[in-house]
Short mmCIF file of C-alpha atoms in Angstrom, two decimals:
data_model
loop_
_atom_site.label_atom_id
_atom_site.label_comp_id
_atom_site.label_asym_id
_atom_site.label_seq_id
_atom_site.Cartn_x
_atom_site.Cartn_y
_atom_site.Cartn_z
CA MET A 17 25.33 -7.98 6.66
CA SER A 18 23.53 -5.25 8.64
CA ALA A 19 23.11 -5.33 12.36
CA GLY A 20 19.35 -5.79 12.17
CA ARG A 21 19.74 -9.19 10.40
CA SER A 22 21.60 -10.61 13.22
CA VAL A 23 19.34 -9.43 16.11
CA PRO A 24 16.55 -12.09 16.69
CA ALA A 25 14.60 -9.72 19.07
CA LEU A 26 14.46 -7.07 16.18
CA ARG A 27 12.92 -9.77 13.84
CA GLY A 28 10.34 -10.69 16.60
CA LEU A 29 9.45 -7.07 17.29
CA VAL A 30 9.13 -6.31 13.52
CA GLY A 31 6.99 -9.49 13.05
CA MET A 32 4.70 -8.13 15.65
CA VAL A 33 4.44 -4.48 14.65
CA SER A 34 4.44 -4.61 10.95
CA PRO A 35 1.09 -6.23 10.61
CA ILE A 36 -0.31 -3.45 12.93
CA VAL A 37 1.18 -0.94 10.73
CA MET A 38 -0.54 -2.59 7.74
CA VAL A 39 -3.95 -2.39 9.50
CA VAL A 40 -3.33 1.35 10.21
CA ALA A 41 -2.46 1.71 6.49
CA ILE A 42 -5.80 0.10 5.43
CA TYR A 43 -7.67 2.29 7.91
CA LEU A 44 -6.15 5.44 6.45
CA VAL A 45 -7.10 4.46 2.95
CA ALA A 46 -10.57 3.48 4.06
CA ALA A 47 -11.15 6.74 6.13
CA GLY A 48 -9.43 8.91 3.59
CA HIS A 49 -12.53 10.63 2.03
CA ASN A 50 -14.11 11.63 5.16
CA ALA A 51 -11.09 12.20 7.43
CA PRO A 52 -7.39 12.74 6.92
CA GLY A 53 -5.73 9.94 4.99
CA GLY A 54 -6.12 8.52 1.61
CA GLY A 55 -4.24 6.40 -0.91
CA PHE A 56 -0.89 8.27 -0.83
CA ILE A 57 -0.66 8.42 2.83
CA GLY A 58 -1.73 4.73 3.08
CA GLY A 59 0.87 3.76 0.65
CA LEU A 60 3.65 5.68 2.77
CA VAL A 61 2.52 3.87 5.92
CA ALA A 62 2.47 0.50 4.01
CA GLY A 63 5.89 1.38 2.74
CA ALA A 64 7.04 2.00 6.24
CA ALA A 65 6.06 -1.53 7.25
CA LEU A 66 7.92 -2.91 4.13
CA ALA A 67 10.88 -0.84 5.31
CA MET A 68 10.70 -2.35 8.79
CA ARG A 69 10.79 -5.70 7.36
CA GLY A 70 13.73 -4.78 5.26
CA MET A 71 15.75 -3.93 8.39
CA THR A 72 15.46 -7.80 9.30
CA GLY A 73 16.67 -8.78 5.78
CA ASP A 74 13.18 -9.68 4.51
CA THR A 75 13.30 -7.21 1.54
CA PRO A 76 10.67 -7.50 -1.12
CA SER A 77 11.95 -8.22 -4.55
CA ARG A 78 12.28 -5.75 -7.40
CA ARG A 79 9.69 -7.95 -9.26
CA THR A 80 7.23 -7.58 -6.42
CA GLY A 81 7.54 -3.84 -6.59
CA GLN A 82 7.28 -3.79 -10.38
CA ALA A 83 4.18 -6.02 -10.23
CA LEU A 84 2.62 -3.54 -7.61
CA VAL A 85 3.44 -0.60 -9.58
CA GLY A 86 1.93 -1.88 -12.77
CA ALA A 87 -1.16 -3.21 -11.08
CA GLY A 88 -1.73 0.07 -9.29
CA LEU A 89 -1.25 2.24 -12.41
CA ALA A 90 -3.71 -0.02 -14.30
CA THR A 91 -6.21 0.11 -11.41
CA ALA A 92 -6.06 3.87 -11.08
CA ALA A 93 -6.09 4.56 -14.90
CA ALA A 94 -9.06 2.13 -15.43
CA VAL A 95 -11.03 3.69 -12.69
CA GLY A 96 -10.25 7.18 -13.83
CA LEU A 97 -10.98 6.45 -17.55
CA VAL A 98 -14.02 4.15 -17.52
CA PRO A 99 -16.36 7.03 -16.57
CA ALA A 100 -15.02 8.94 -19.50
CA LEU A 101 -15.37 5.92 -22.00
CA LEU A 102 -18.92 5.50 -20.81
CA GLY A 103 -19.79 9.14 -21.70
CA GLY A 104 -19.18 10.76 -18.39
CA VAL A 105 -16.43 12.84 -17.08
CA ALA A 106 -12.96 11.37 -16.43
CA LEU A 107 -12.31 10.43 -12.69
CA ASP A 108 -16.03 10.86 -12.01
CA GLN A 109 -17.19 8.80 -8.83
CA ALA A 110 -19.97 6.43 -8.60
CA THR A 111 -21.12 5.54 -5.02
CA THR A 112 -23.31 2.79 -3.59
CA THR A 113 -24.36 1.64 -0.03
CA LEU A 114 -23.57 -1.84 1.12
CA ALA A 115 -25.24 -3.64 4.08
CA LEU A 116 -22.42 -5.48 5.73
CA PRO A 117 -23.00 -7.88 8.65
CA VAL A 118 -20.70 -6.27 11.40
CA PHE A 119 -20.54 -2.84 10.07
CA GLY A 120 -24.07 -2.15 9.10
CA GLN A 121 -24.67 0.34 6.31
CA VAL A 122 -21.39 1.39 4.60
CA LYS A 123 -21.14 3.95 1.62
CA ALA A 124 -18.47 2.87 -0.95
CA GLY A 125 -17.36 4.44 -4.04
CA THR A 126 -15.09 4.03 -6.97
CA ALA A 127 -12.73 6.59 -5.37
CA LEU A 128 -11.67 3.76 -2.95
CA LEU A 129 -10.59 1.63 -5.89
CA PHE A 130 -8.59 4.69 -7.16
CA ASP A 131 -6.96 5.07 -3.76
CA LEU A 132 -6.16 1.27 -3.73
CA GLY A 133 -4.32 1.71 -6.96
CA VAL A 134 -2.37 4.87 -5.45
CA VAL A 135 -1.55 2.58 -2.48
CA ALA A 136 -0.12 -0.16 -4.77
CA VAL A 137 2.04 2.35 -6.76
CA VAL A 138 3.49 3.95 -3.66
CA ALA A 139 4.19 0.83 -1.82
CA GLY A 140 5.53 -0.78 -5.03
CA LEU A 141 8.01 2.19 -5.47
CA VAL A 142 9.13 1.64 -1.89
CA ALA A 143 9.66 -2.00 -2.49
CA ILE A 144 11.81 -1.27 -5.53
CA VAL A 145 13.83 1.29 -3.64
CA LEU A 146 14.41 -1.18 -0.80
CA ASP A 147 15.51 -3.86 -3.14
CA ALA A 148 18.01 -1.35 -4.79
CA LEU A 149 19.40 -0.32 -1.44
CA ALA A 150 19.69 -4.11 -0.47
CA ALA A 151 21.58 -4.89 -3.60
CA GLU A 152 23.87 -1.85 -3.06
CA GLU A 153 24.64 -3.09 0.63
CA VAL A 154 25.67 -6.50 -0.76
CA THR A 155 28.20 -5.04 -3.22
CA ALA A 156 29.42 -2.46 -0.94
#
């Protein structure tokens, strides 16, 4: 058993901080096309939140990681290939402007969907690694 699992204060701190880190990850994905960020860095930050939760013994299962990787690969592949199947160029982006109540006019594109797939792949890989490390700790 690691030291982090026996410290209630660490559990409380991670419980408060990890949702904030996830919000930062979402922001990085959303801002990625007009500012520094994107799917990969958003996935790494989401993975950091998973790692923090792992310090408290709350590690995601390998199945969860595999599901995230599979869903992410399927999403990224579909977004990349659908334009080519429709007679366009692979990875071509379509954009639209949405009128949202709080945010006003927001420009959204298919590249955001691609980035969400990348986030799922990266976060899923982090979950798989954390599960493997947790299993190794138990056997050691």
